[in-house]
mmCIF file of C-alpha atoms in Angstrom:
data_model
loop_
_atom_site.group_PDB
_atom_site.id
_atom_site.type_symbol
_atom_site.label_atom_id
_atom_site.label_comp_id
_atom_site.label_asym_id
_atom_site.label_seq_id
_atom_site.Cartn_x
_atom_site.Cartn_y
_atom_site.Cartn_z
ATOM 1 C CA MET A 1 71.827 -77.869 -101.697
ATOM 2 C CA ALA A 2 71.365 -76.528 -105.083
ATOM 3 C CA GLN A 3 70.928 -72.446 -105.034
ATOM 4 C CA SER A 4 68.037 -71.402 -106.726
ATOM 5 C CA THR A 5 68.631 -67.945 -107.503
ATOM 6 C CA GLN A 6 70.051 -66.292 -110.108
ATOM 7 C CA ALA A 7 73.382 -64.301 -109.688
ATOM 8 C CA GLU A 8 75.695 -61.836 -111.995
ATOM 9 C CA ILE A 9 78.466 -63.921 -113.099
ATOM 10 C CA ILE A 10 81.726 -62.775 -114.725
ATOM 11 C CA VAL A 11 84.259 -64.423 -116.994
ATOM 12 C CA ILE A 12 87.026 -63.685 -117.717
ATOM 13 C CA GLY A 13 87.914 -65.674 -120.963
ATOM 14 C CA ALA A 14 86.609 -65.483 -124.437
ATOM 15 C CA GLY A 15 87.819 -68.027 -126.082
ATOM 16 C CA ILE A 16 85.879 -71.266 -126.506
ATOM 17 C CA ILE A 17 85.565 -72.425 -122.801
ATOM 18 C CA GLY A 18 84.607 -69.107 -121.609
ATOM 19 C CA VAL A 19 82.258 -67.526 -124.204
ATOM 20 C CA THR A 20 80.065 -71.536 -124.066
ATOM 21 C CA ALA A 21 80.000 -71.051 -120.522
ATOM 22 C CA ALA A 22 78.919 -67.984 -120.580
ATOM 23 C CA LEU A 23 75.765 -69.200 -122.837
ATOM 24 C CA ALA A 24 75.279 -72.018 -121.120
ATOM 25 C CA LEU A 25 75.398 -69.340 -117.997
ATOM 26 C CA GLN A 26 73.061 -67.112 -119.238
ATOM 27 C CA ALA A 27 70.796 -70.132 -120.727
ATOM 28 C CA ASP A 28 70.285 -70.444 -116.435
ATOM 29 C CA GLY A 29 69.279 -66.627 -115.873
ATOM 30 C CA HIS A 30 72.246 -65.068 -114.197
ATOM 31 C CA ARG A 31 73.564 -61.822 -116.085
ATOM 32 C CA VAL A 32 76.810 -62.278 -117.839
ATOM 33 C CA ARG A 33 79.807 -60.570 -118.388
ATOM 34 C CA VAL A 34 82.282 -61.772 -119.961
ATOM 35 C CA ILE A 35 85.983 -59.968 -119.676
ATOM 36 C CA ASP A 36 88.826 -60.875 -121.877
ATOM 37 C CA ARG A 37 92.742 -58.962 -122.882
ATOM 38 C CA LYS A 38 92.567 -59.122 -126.537
ATOM 39 C CA GLY A 39 88.934 -60.198 -127.277
ATOM 40 C CA ILE A 40 86.104 -62.930 -128.880
ATOM 41 C CA ALA A 41 88.952 -66.506 -130.210
ATOM 42 C CA ALA A 42 91.555 -63.699 -129.832
ATOM 43 C CA GLU A 43 94.369 -66.410 -128.794
ATOM 44 C CA ALA A 44 94.167 -70.795 -129.616
ATOM 45 C CA SER A 45 90.147 -71.156 -130.187
ATOM 46 C CA ARG A 46 90.897 -68.905 -133.416
ATOM 47 C CA GLY A 47 93.643 -70.964 -134.869
ATOM 48 C CA ASN A 48 93.049 -74.438 -133.226
ATOM 49 C CA ALA A 49 92.629 -77.036 -136.310
ATOM 50 C CA GLY A 50 88.616 -77.160 -135.738
ATOM 51 C CA ALA A 51 88.070 -80.587 -135.036
ATOM 52 C CA PHE A 52 85.636 -81.738 -131.886
ATOM 53 C CA ALA A 53 88.152 -84.673 -131.301
ATOM 54 C CA PHE A 54 85.864 -86.821 -128.885
ATOM 55 C CA ALA A 55 88.091 -89.814 -129.489
ATOM 56 C CA GLU A 56 91.414 -88.688 -128.210
ATOM 57 C CA VAL A 57 91.029 -90.145 -124.793
ATOM 58 C CA GLU A 58 94.456 -91.016 -124.067
ATOM 59 C CA PRO A 59 96.435 -88.372 -121.487
ATOM 60 C CA LEU A 60 99.442 -87.275 -123.305
ATOM 61 C CA ALA A 61 101.090 -88.815 -120.137
ATOM 62 C CA ALA A 62 101.045 -92.611 -121.067
ATOM 63 C CA PRO A 63 103.698 -95.365 -119.293
ATOM 64 C CA GLY A 64 106.697 -95.520 -121.180
ATOM 65 C CA ILE A 65 105.922 -92.567 -123.058
ATOM 66 C CA MET A 66 108.686 -91.300 -120.168
ATOM 67 C CA ARG A 67 112.047 -93.644 -122.527
ATOM 68 C CA LYS A 68 111.122 -91.833 -125.142
ATOM 69 C CA ALA A 69 110.779 -88.103 -124.394
ATOM 70 C CA PRO A 70 114.698 -87.329 -124.018
ATOM 71 C CA LYS A 71 115.285 -88.511 -127.905
ATOM 72 C CA TRP A 72 112.066 -86.470 -128.970
ATOM 73 C CA LEU A 73 112.348 -83.130 -126.628
ATOM 74 C CA LEU A 74 116.111 -82.295 -127.647
ATOM 75 C CA ASP A 75 114.779 -82.062 -131.289
ATOM 76 C CA PRO A 76 113.953 -78.635 -132.121
ATOM 77 C CA LEU A 77 111.391 -79.834 -134.538
ATOM 78 C CA GLY A 78 110.213 -82.986 -133.253
ATOM 79 C CA PRO A 79 106.544 -83.978 -132.126
ATOM 80 C CA LEU A 80 107.309 -83.134 -128.947
ATOM 81 C CA SER A 81 110.069 -80.957 -128.061
ATOM 82 C CA LEU A 82 111.094 -78.235 -125.163
ATOM 83 C CA ARG A 83 113.091 -75.363 -125.464
ATOM 84 C CA PRO A 84 116.518 -74.976 -123.306
ATOM 85 C CA ALA A 85 115.578 -71.733 -122.471
ATOM 86 C CA TYR A 86 112.598 -73.173 -120.612
ATOM 87 C CA ALA A 87 113.879 -76.088 -119.630
ATOM 88 C CA ALA A 88 114.704 -74.929 -115.830
ATOM 89 C CA LYS A 89 110.907 -73.504 -115.404
ATOM 90 C CA ILE A 90 109.431 -76.866 -117.077
ATOM 91 C CA MET A 91 110.407 -79.105 -114.737
ATOM 92 C CA PRO A 92 107.653 -78.740 -111.371
ATOM 93 C CA TRP A 93 105.689 -79.134 -114.380
ATOM 94 C CA MET A 94 107.994 -82.294 -116.142
ATOM 95 C CA LEU A 95 107.793 -83.964 -112.409
ATOM 96 C CA HIS A 96 104.029 -83.614 -112.531
ATOM 97 C CA PHE A 97 103.990 -85.168 -115.666
ATOM 98 C CA TRP A 98 106.146 -88.308 -114.737
ATOM 99 C CA ARG A 99 103.964 -88.898 -111.990
ATOM 100 C CA ALA A 100 101.047 -89.072 -113.716
ATOM 101 C CA THR A 101 102.118 -91.948 -116.093
ATOM 102 C CA ALA A 102 102.034 -94.249 -113.837
ATOM 103 C CA LYS A 103 99.705 -97.010 -115.232
ATOM 104 C CA SER A 104 96.770 -96.387 -112.570
ATOM 105 C CA ARG A 105 97.791 -93.126 -112.708
ATOM 106 C CA PHE A 106 96.643 -92.817 -116.292
ATOM 107 C CA GLU A 107 94.112 -94.796 -116.932
ATOM 108 C CA ALA A 108 92.150 -92.692 -114.363
ATOM 109 C CA SER A 109 92.495 -90.049 -116.113
ATOM 110 C CA VAL A 110 91.366 -92.202 -119.717
ATOM 111 C CA ALA A 111 88.439 -92.831 -117.270
ATOM 112 C CA ALA A 112 87.797 -89.444 -117.080
ATOM 113 C CA GLN A 113 88.226 -88.221 -120.090
ATOM 114 C CA SER A 114 86.298 -90.419 -122.173
ATOM 115 C CA SER A 115 82.873 -89.757 -119.124
ATOM 116 C CA LEU A 116 83.793 -85.389 -120.503
ATOM 117 C CA MET A 117 84.153 -86.519 -124.048
ATOM 118 C CA GLY A 118 80.434 -88.431 -123.129
ATOM 119 C CA LEU A 119 79.427 -85.113 -121.515
ATOM 120 C CA SER A 120 80.581 -83.138 -124.301
ATOM 121 C CA ARG A 121 79.402 -85.446 -126.988
ATOM 122 C CA ALA A 122 76.065 -84.684 -125.901
ATOM 123 C CA ALA A 123 76.226 -81.101 -125.287
ATOM 124 C CA LEU A 124 77.597 -80.079 -128.263
ATOM 125 C CA GLU A 125 74.686 -81.487 -130.167
ATOM 126 C CA ARG A 126 71.863 -79.811 -127.315
ATOM 127 C CA LEU A 127 74.229 -76.808 -128.671
ATOM 128 C CA ILE A 128 74.449 -76.499 -131.994
ATOM 129 C CA VAL A 129 70.729 -76.624 -132.036
ATOM 130 C CA ARG A 130 70.224 -74.143 -129.768
ATOM 131 C CA VAL A 131 72.102 -72.191 -131.680
ATOM 132 C CA SER A 132 70.743 -73.129 -135.573
ATOM 133 C CA GLY A 133 74.609 -73.706 -135.589
ATOM 134 C CA GLU A 134 74.188 -76.856 -138.170
ATOM 135 C CA PRO A 135 76.245 -75.116 -140.923
ATOM 136 C CA LEU A 136 79.172 -74.377 -138.647
ATOM 137 C CA MET A 137 79.608 -77.810 -138.688
ATOM 138 C CA ARG A 138 81.397 -81.172 -140.043
ATOM 139 C CA ARG A 139 80.754 -84.039 -140.344
ATOM 140 C CA GLU A 140 83.343 -86.050 -142.033
ATOM 141 C CA GLY A 141 85.130 -88.340 -139.878
ATOM 142 C CA GLN A 142 88.069 -87.969 -139.113
ATOM 143 C CA LEU A 143 91.688 -91.035 -140.881
ATOM 144 C CA GLN A 144 94.440 -91.575 -138.422
ATOM 145 C CA VAL A 145 97.451 -93.493 -141.173
ATOM 146 C CA TYR A 146 100.485 -94.606 -140.630
ATOM 147 C CA GLU A 147 103.580 -95.852 -142.538
ATOM 148 C CA GLY A 148 104.182 -100.134 -142.468
ATOM 149 C CA ARG A 149 101.687 -102.451 -140.043
ATOM 150 C CA ALA A 150 104.881 -101.866 -137.371
ATOM 151 C CA GLN A 151 103.450 -98.625 -136.254
ATOM 152 C CA PHE A 152 99.631 -100.242 -136.796
ATOM 153 C CA GLU A 153 100.699 -103.050 -134.860
ATOM 154 C CA ALA A 154 102.048 -100.174 -131.897
ATOM 155 C CA SER A 155 98.861 -98.188 -132.220
ATOM 156 C CA LYS A 156 96.168 -101.521 -131.703
ATOM 157 C CA PRO A 157 96.132 -100.815 -127.440
ATOM 158 C CA ALA A 158 95.025 -97.004 -128.663
ATOM 159 C CA TRP A 159 92.579 -98.119 -130.657
ATOM 160 C CA ASN A 160 91.772 -100.791 -127.679
ATOM 161 C CA GLN A 161 91.835 -98.256 -125.072
ATOM 162 C CA ARG A 162 88.891 -96.171 -127.191
ATOM 163 C CA ARG A 163 86.599 -99.500 -128.104
ATOM 164 C CA ARG A 164 86.324 -100.300 -124.069
ATOM 165 C CA HIS A 165 85.051 -96.759 -123.800
ATOM 166 C CA GLY A 166 82.646 -97.454 -126.895
ATOM 167 C CA ILE A 167 84.495 -95.975 -129.112
ATOM 168 C CA ALA A 168 83.409 -96.563 -132.966
ATOM 169 C CA PHE A 169 86.178 -96.799 -135.572
ATOM 170 C CA ASP A 170 87.036 -98.943 -138.322
ATOM 171 C CA LEU A 171 90.687 -100.309 -138.772
ATOM 172 C CA LEU A 172 91.751 -100.380 -142.330
ATOM 173 C CA GLU A 173 95.000 -102.526 -143.604
ATOM 174 C CA SER A 174 95.149 -101.163 -147.460
ATOM 175 C CA PRO A 175 96.436 -98.691 -149.255
ATOM 176 C CA ASP A 176 92.830 -99.002 -151.410
ATOM 177 C CA ALA A 177 90.866 -99.079 -147.863
ATOM 178 C CA ILE A 178 92.525 -95.798 -147.649
ATOM 179 C CA ALA A 179 92.222 -93.997 -150.578
ATOM 180 C CA GLU A 180 88.151 -95.448 -151.214
ATOM 181 C CA ILE A 181 88.400 -92.737 -147.761
ATOM 182 C CA GLN A 182 90.906 -90.601 -149.010
ATOM 183 C CA PRO A 183 92.184 -90.590 -152.065
ATOM 184 C CA GLY A 184 95.809 -89.135 -153.114
ATOM 185 C CA LEU A 185 97.696 -90.111 -150.283
ATOM 186 C CA SER A 186 101.394 -91.109 -149.752
ATOM 187 C CA PRO A 187 101.240 -95.080 -150.730
ATOM 188 C CA ARG A 188 104.041 -94.926 -147.864
ATOM 189 C CA PHE A 189 100.610 -94.892 -145.432
ATOM 190 C CA THR A 190 99.985 -98.372 -145.620
ATOM 191 C CA HIS A 191 97.008 -98.731 -142.445
ATOM 192 C CA ALA A 192 95.422 -96.123 -140.747
ATOM 193 C CA GLY A 193 91.972 -96.418 -138.099
ATOM 194 C CA PHE A 194 88.881 -94.471 -139.508
ATOM 195 C CA THR A 195 86.348 -93.101 -136.417
ATOM 196 C CA PRO A 196 83.312 -92.017 -138.767
ATOM 197 C CA ASP A 197 81.675 -89.526 -135.699
ATOM 198 C CA TRP A 198 84.883 -87.588 -135.308
ATOM 199 C CA MET A 199 83.201 -84.082 -136.212
ATOM 200 C CA ASN A 200 84.919 -80.174 -137.199
ATOM 201 C CA THR A 201 83.536 -77.185 -137.697
ATOM 202 C CA VAL A 202 84.344 -75.353 -140.609
ATOM 203 C CA ASP A 203 85.762 -72.550 -138.562
ATOM 204 C CA PRO A 204 86.762 -72.383 -135.085
ATOM 205 C CA GLU A 205 86.998 -68.324 -134.696
ATOM 206 C CA ALA A 206 83.760 -68.413 -136.269
ATOM 207 C CA TRP A 207 82.239 -71.527 -134.820
ATOM 208 C CA THR A 208 83.149 -69.045 -131.718
ATOM 209 C CA GLN A 209 81.847 -65.824 -132.644
ATOM 210 C CA HIS A 210 78.749 -67.286 -133.715
ATOM 211 C CA LEU A 211 78.326 -68.451 -130.413
ATOM 212 C CA ALA A 212 79.031 -65.048 -129.211
ATOM 213 C CA ARG A 213 76.820 -63.444 -130.730
ATOM 214 C CA ALA A 214 74.246 -65.070 -129.550
ATOM 215 C CA PHE A 215 75.435 -64.352 -126.196
ATOM 216 C CA VAL A 216 75.289 -61.258 -126.196
ATOM 217 C CA ALA A 217 71.734 -61.329 -128.244
ATOM 218 C CA ALA A 218 70.540 -62.033 -125.767
ATOM 219 C CA GLY A 219 71.897 -59.086 -123.466
ATOM 220 C CA GLY A 220 75.318 -61.203 -122.854
ATOM 221 C CA GLU A 221 78.062 -58.382 -122.944
ATOM 222 C CA ILE A 222 81.782 -58.821 -123.988
ATOM 223 C CA GLU A 223 84.846 -56.321 -121.847
ATOM 224 C CA ILE A 224 88.225 -56.669 -123.878
ATOM 225 C CA ALA A 225 90.250 -55.450 -120.583
ATOM 226 C CA GLU A 226 93.494 -56.692 -119.535
ATOM 227 C CA VAL A 227 92.949 -58.557 -115.834
ATOM 228 C CA LEU A 228 95.051 -56.870 -112.785
ATOM 229 C CA ALA A 229 93.779 -58.157 -109.537
ATOM 230 C CA VAL A 230 90.834 -60.536 -108.588
ATOM 231 C CA ARG A 231 89.413 -60.391 -104.749
ATOM 232 C CA GLN A 232 86.646 -62.343 -103.172
ATOM 233 C CA LEU A 233 84.239 -60.354 -101.025
ATOM 234 C CA GLU A 234 82.112 -61.299 -97.862
ATOM 235 C CA ASP A 235 79.357 -60.813 -100.219
ATOM 236 C CA GLY A 236 80.748 -61.438 -104.445
ATOM 237 C CA VAL A 237 83.863 -61.347 -105.882
ATOM 238 C CA GLU A 238 85.681 -58.414 -106.939
ATOM 239 C CA ILE A 239 88.321 -57.778 -110.837
ATOM 240 C CA VAL A 240 90.445 -54.687 -110.968
ATOM 241 C CA THR A 241 91.089 -54.146 -114.932
ATOM 242 C CA ASP A 242 93.254 -51.487 -116.275
ATOM 243 C CA THR A 243 90.060 -49.898 -118.120
ATOM 244 C CA GLY A 244 86.595 -49.024 -118.247
ATOM 245 C CA THR A 245 84.034 -48.059 -115.763
ATOM 246 C CA GLY A 246 82.114 -50.958 -113.089
ATOM 247 C CA SER A 247 79.627 -52.106 -112.262
ATOM 248 C CA GLY A 248 79.788 -49.851 -108.575
ATOM 249 C CA ALA A 249 83.176 -49.007 -107.459
ATOM 250 C CA GLY A 250 84.673 -46.780 -109.059
ATOM 251 C CA PRO A 251 87.110 -47.145 -112.546
ATOM 252 C CA GLY A 252 88.118 -50.489 -113.325
ATOM 253 C CA THR A 253 86.648 -52.440 -110.660
ATOM 254 C CA HIS A 254 83.618 -54.872 -111.572
ATOM 255 C CA ARG A 255 82.016 -56.039 -108.619
ATOM 256 C CA ALA A 256 79.580 -59.627 -109.290
ATOM 257 C CA ASP A 257 77.887 -62.891 -106.852
ATOM 258 C CA GLN A 258 80.308 -64.472 -108.710
ATOM 259 C CA LEU A 259 83.337 -65.567 -110.995
ATOM 260 C CA LEU A 260 84.266 -68.253 -113.628
ATOM 261 C CA VAL A 261 88.405 -67.941 -114.168
ATOM 262 C CA ALA A 262 88.330 -69.820 -118.259
ATOM 263 C CA ALA A 263 91.079 -67.295 -119.150
ATOM 264 C CA GLY A 264 93.719 -70.208 -120.550
ATOM 265 C CA ALA A 265 96.947 -70.416 -120.899
ATOM 266 C CA TRP A 266 96.723 -67.714 -118.749
ATOM 267 C CA SER A 267 94.777 -68.726 -115.760
ATOM 268 C CA HIS A 268 97.351 -69.913 -113.624
ATOM 269 C CA GLN A 269 98.457 -65.915 -113.221
ATOM 270 C CA ILE A 270 94.990 -65.721 -112.016
ATOM 271 C CA ALA A 271 94.438 -68.200 -109.867
ATOM 272 C CA ARG A 272 97.725 -67.131 -108.509
ATOM 273 C CA MET A 273 96.143 -63.710 -107.196
ATOM 274 C CA LEU A 274 93.373 -66.178 -104.915
ATOM 275 C CA GLY A 275 96.722 -68.244 -103.681
ATOM 276 C CA ASP A 276 96.178 -71.340 -105.821
ATOM 277 C CA ARG A 277 98.867 -73.034 -106.929
ATOM 278 C CA ILE A 278 98.337 -74.656 -110.331
ATOM 279 C CA PRO A 279 100.600 -76.105 -112.640
ATOM 280 C CA LEU A 280 99.137 -74.789 -115.470
ATOM 281 C CA ASP A 281 102.004 -74.874 -118.744
ATOM 282 C CA THR A 282 102.066 -74.415 -122.680
ATOM 283 C CA GLU A 283 101.751 -76.238 -125.019
ATOM 284 C CA ARG A 284 102.616 -74.318 -127.859
ATOM 285 C CA GLY A 285 100.570 -75.555 -131.549
ATOM 286 C CA TYR A 286 102.589 -74.532 -134.776
ATOM 287 C CA ASN A 287 99.875 -74.364 -138.598
ATOM 288 C CA THR A 288 99.728 -72.617 -141.407
ATOM 289 C CA THR A 289 96.389 -71.651 -142.961
ATOM 290 C CA PHE A 290 95.862 -71.686 -146.328
ATOM 291 C CA PRO A 291 93.264 -69.926 -148.076
ATOM 292 C CA THR A 292 92.149 -72.081 -150.636
ATOM 293 C CA ALA A 293 92.500 -76.357 -151.194
ATOM 294 C CA SER A 294 95.072 -77.534 -153.531
ATOM 295 C CA PHE A 295 93.645 -80.795 -151.937
ATOM 296 C CA ASP A 296 90.964 -82.531 -152.525
ATOM 297 C CA LEU A 297 90.819 -82.832 -148.772
ATOM 298 C CA ARG A 298 87.711 -85.587 -147.588
ATOM 299 C CA THR A 299 88.036 -86.167 -144.002
ATOM 300 C CA HIS A 300 90.142 -84.531 -140.916
ATOM 301 C CA VAL A 301 93.618 -86.201 -141.470
ATOM 302 C CA THR A 302 96.262 -86.824 -138.588
ATOM 303 C CA PHE A 303 100.549 -88.574 -138.887
ATOM 304 C CA ALA A 304 100.118 -89.829 -135.804
ATOM 305 C CA ASN A 305 104.246 -90.264 -136.399
ATOM 306 C CA HIS A 306 104.852 -87.085 -137.312
ATOM 307 C CA GLY A 307 102.713 -85.410 -134.515
ATOM 308 C CA PHE A 308 100.327 -83.327 -137.552
ATOM 309 C CA VAL A 309 97.155 -82.323 -138.778
ATOM 310 C CA VAL A 310 95.291 -81.892 -142.142
ATOM 311 C CA SER A 311 91.572 -80.522 -142.082
ATOM 312 C CA ARG A 312 89.970 -78.098 -144.072
ATOM 313 C CA ILE A 313 88.826 -74.089 -142.885
ATOM 314 C CA GLY A 314 86.695 -72.236 -145.126
ATOM 315 C CA GLU A 315 87.076 -72.560 -148.362
ATOM 316 C CA GLY A 316 91.463 -73.761 -146.961
ATOM 317 C CA LEU A 317 93.656 -76.339 -145.912
ATOM 318 C CA ARG A 318 95.147 -76.171 -142.198
ATOM 319 C CA VAL A 319 98.335 -77.906 -141.533
ATOM 320 C CA GLY A 320 99.269 -78.173 -137.914
ATOM 321 C CA GLY A 321 99.836 -79.803 -134.785
ATOM 322 C CA ALA A 322 103.072 -80.571 -132.354
ATOM 323 C CA VAL A 323 103.715 -80.039 -129.454
ATOM 324 C CA GLU A 324 106.567 -77.506 -128.133
ATOM 325 C CA LEU A 325 106.930 -76.502 -124.337
ATOM 326 C CA GLY A 326 107.748 -72.640 -124.121
ATOM 327 C CA GLY A 327 105.886 -71.031 -122.141
ATOM 328 C CA LEU A 328 104.439 -68.224 -123.020
ATOM 329 C CA LYS A 329 107.621 -65.231 -122.955
ATOM 330 C CA LEU A 330 109.298 -67.591 -126.225
ATOM 331 C CA ALA A 331 109.130 -65.925 -129.735
ATOM 332 C CA PRO A 332 107.600 -68.329 -131.944
ATOM 333 C CA ASN A 333 110.100 -71.393 -133.585
ATOM 334 C CA TYR A 334 108.291 -70.341 -137.312
ATOM 335 C CA ARG A 335 110.649 -73.130 -138.195
ATOM 336 C CA ARG A 336 108.119 -75.919 -137.087
ATOM 337 C CA ALA A 337 105.814 -74.375 -139.249
ATOM 338 C CA GLU A 338 106.917 -74.679 -141.724
ATOM 339 C CA ILE A 339 108.455 -78.524 -141.681
ATOM 340 C CA LEU A 340 105.136 -79.421 -141.088
ATOM 341 C CA VAL A 341 103.737 -77.875 -144.505
ATOM 342 C CA ARG A 342 107.237 -79.536 -146.235
ATOM 343 C CA LYS A 343 106.043 -82.440 -144.541
ATOM 344 C CA ALA A 344 102.029 -82.354 -146.073
ATOM 345 C CA ALA A 345 103.938 -81.943 -149.743
ATOM 346 C CA ASP A 346 105.397 -85.457 -150.109
ATOM 347 C CA PHE A 347 102.383 -86.709 -148.426
ATOM 348 C CA LEU A 348 99.421 -84.880 -149.618
ATOM 349 C CA GLN A 349 99.442 -85.712 -153.662
ATOM 350 C CA GLY A 350 99.328 -82.596 -155.395
ATOM 351 C CA PHE A 351 98.866 -80.181 -152.556
ATOM 352 C CA ASP A 352 100.595 -76.660 -153.448
ATOM 353 C CA PRO A 353 102.893 -75.276 -149.962
ATOM 354 C CA SER A 354 102.323 -71.637 -151.888
ATOM 355 C CA GLY A 355 100.852 -68.592 -150.105
ATOM 356 C CA GLY A 356 99.928 -69.730 -146.697
ATOM 357 C CA THR A 357 99.513 -68.224 -143.518
ATOM 358 C CA GLN A 358 101.263 -69.075 -140.058
ATOM 359 C CA TRP A 359 100.102 -69.111 -136.331
ATOM 360 C CA MET A 360 101.902 -70.400 -132.970
ATOM 361 C CA GLY A 361 98.869 -70.372 -130.174
ATOM 362 C CA PHE A 362 98.632 -71.821 -126.759
ATOM 363 C CA ARG A 363 97.259 -74.321 -125.749
ATOM 364 C CA PRO A 364 96.124 -74.729 -121.833
ATOM 365 C CA SER A 365 98.326 -77.789 -120.103
ATOM 366 C CA LEU A 366 98.120 -79.446 -117.183
ATOM 367 C CA PRO A 367 100.739 -82.566 -116.645
ATOM 368 C CA ASP A 368 97.588 -85.330 -116.351
ATOM 369 C CA SER A 369 96.285 -84.347 -120.028
ATOM 370 C CA LEU A 370 92.571 -83.268 -117.784
ATOM 371 C CA PRO A 371 91.516 -79.827 -116.811
ATOM 372 C CA VAL A 372 90.494 -77.675 -113.720
ATOM 373 C CA ILE A 373 86.986 -78.027 -113.576
ATOM 374 C CA ALA A 374 85.170 -76.796 -109.429
ATOM 375 C CA ARG A 375 84.975 -74.206 -108.007
ATOM 376 C CA ALA A 376 88.399 -72.689 -106.693
ATOM 377 C CA PRO A 377 89.748 -73.781 -102.903
ATOM 378 C CA LYS A 378 90.520 -70.849 -101.681
ATOM 379 C CA ALA A 379 87.692 -68.407 -102.999
ATOM 380 C CA ASP A 380 84.460 -70.575 -102.908
ATOM 381 C CA ARG A 381 82.537 -67.941 -105.755
ATOM 382 C CA VAL A 382 85.360 -68.316 -108.104
ATOM 383 C CA ILE A 383 84.565 -71.171 -110.043
ATOM 384 C CA TYR A 384 88.033 -72.104 -112.096
ATOM 385 C CA ALA A 385 87.783 -74.059 -116.460
ATOM 386 C CA PHE A 386 90.745 -74.253 -118.137
ATOM 387 C CA GLY A 387 93.385 -76.357 -118.170
ATOM 388 C CA HIS A 388 92.253 -78.087 -121.536
ATOM 389 C CA GLY A 389 95.103 -77.892 -123.426
ATOM 390 C CA HIS A 390 94.413 -79.396 -127.429
ATOM 391 C CA LEU A 391 91.351 -80.118 -126.038
ATOM 392 C CA GLY A 392 89.403 -77.540 -125.554
ATOM 393 C CA LEU A 393 87.025 -77.126 -128.398
ATOM 394 C CA THR A 394 85.967 -80.269 -128.209
ATOM 395 C CA GLN A 395 85.475 -80.144 -124.449
ATOM 396 C CA SER A 396 83.859 -76.788 -124.340
ATOM 397 C CA ALA A 397 79.865 -77.838 -124.327
ATOM 398 C CA GLY A 398 80.292 -80.024 -121.693
ATOM 399 C CA THR A 399 81.924 -77.807 -119.228
ATOM 400 C CA ALA A 400 79.140 -75.184 -120.044
ATOM 401 C CA GLU A 401 77.335 -77.568 -118.850
ATOM 402 C CA LEU A 402 79.039 -78.466 -115.818
ATOM 403 C CA VAL A 403 80.757 -74.660 -114.931
ATOM 404 C CA ARG A 404 76.057 -74.081 -115.307
ATOM 405 C CA ALA A 405 75.714 -76.732 -112.474
ATOM 406 C CA LEU A 406 78.879 -75.573 -110.031
ATOM 407 C CA ALA A 407 77.253 -71.350 -110.055
ATOM 408 C CA ALA A 408 73.719 -72.969 -109.332
ATOM 409 C CA ARG A 409 75.302 -75.674 -107.090
ATOM 410 C CA ARG A 410 73.424 -78.316 -108.270
ATOM 411 C CA GLU A 411 74.926 -82.066 -108.382
ATOM 412 C CA PRO A 412 76.887 -82.843 -111.803
ATOM 413 C CA ASP A 413 76.220 -84.747 -114.272
ATOM 414 C CA ILE A 414 79.424 -86.592 -114.238
ATOM 415 C CA SER A 415 82.063 -86.174 -111.147
ATOM 416 C CA LEU A 416 83.913 -83.440 -110.944
ATOM 417 C CA ALA A 417 87.145 -85.066 -108.258
ATOM 418 C CA PRO A 418 89.233 -86.075 -111.369
ATOM 419 C CA PHE A 419 88.947 -82.416 -112.490
ATOM 420 C CA ASP A 420 90.138 -81.143 -108.556
ATOM 421 C CA PRO A 421 93.125 -78.247 -108.535
ATOM 422 C CA ARG A 422 93.716 -79.914 -105.450
ATOM 423 C CA ARG A 423 94.776 -83.223 -107.428
ATOM 424 C CA PHE A 424 98.531 -82.399 -107.811
#
């Protein structure tokens, strides 16, 4: 039954998921407050590659990956690595990951991901119009490059998967064809796939800040505080923070009709306060941002077999990627960022690898690469929206529309069964 009354809603998390959802909830007439431990776009939403990767429908847990995983995991500088100090702790997550590689589950995940991508693409276009965001967009496509025919042929199943789900692309089979789209790449890259409808934002932090300003201008509130406790009451929810004065129950305490948990890589800690144990871990991503562009980058370039991308950020370039499974507490291994920059210097003719700023971020990852978007199983006034991995920016607008439907108890535009936390 639809709920027509407006509510007071608290959103935990001021990354791209939380801010976009807050804006959508506000558009439904709800009174919305956002609480974040560090502020707007302070974590993964600040340093990502800026891509709306709607073509990326294939989960990491693909059939056959377990045969490749041991070699990757043991290489500390490879595209997928596991920190030895974290190996024991991540074993339960890895067991779920292994189960997700089954062909039937993989195909179900691709279908679910495709439905969310389709919604998110349309929702993003609506959002861009609503917040006058076109100046913050780049519509330059994406080029995924391969070294030799063998790599190219090995990629064909993934391209066929995209075709089945309606994603437009062109396959290129010569360095000359590649150079027409992106000049200056090393001739070692002989084949490529070009996705013309791929989009980027000029800067993911700037885009999130732009949305946050629209939210505040319409009456929304953003508070920097650490969430210490969450409880569901008979008539609402109560959130205890380490600072501030709430709306009636004493210092550091807020009460609201509903709560949205969109705290990225920290979300499972809040879910645990409500009695839900969700196997969320982190894909620790590394990058280096160069304030000026020494290479004429004309499209987002993905070096698929090397596990990194190069994108334009502002007037500069960002080189980043790879997946490191290492949790939230281990110190960064910036050698991973350094090796990506060295590769970029080899692959991009004339690229100057000096003067960059390194960064590491925690991408919230679930074993089957699908997020959780649902009401909390043990707290009906709490909504979960987290676990998007490296697709948080991509799926933020679609997730926001689904959250808006959940808050109003309306039927969502796509089935939420694949995103239920009880699937694990």
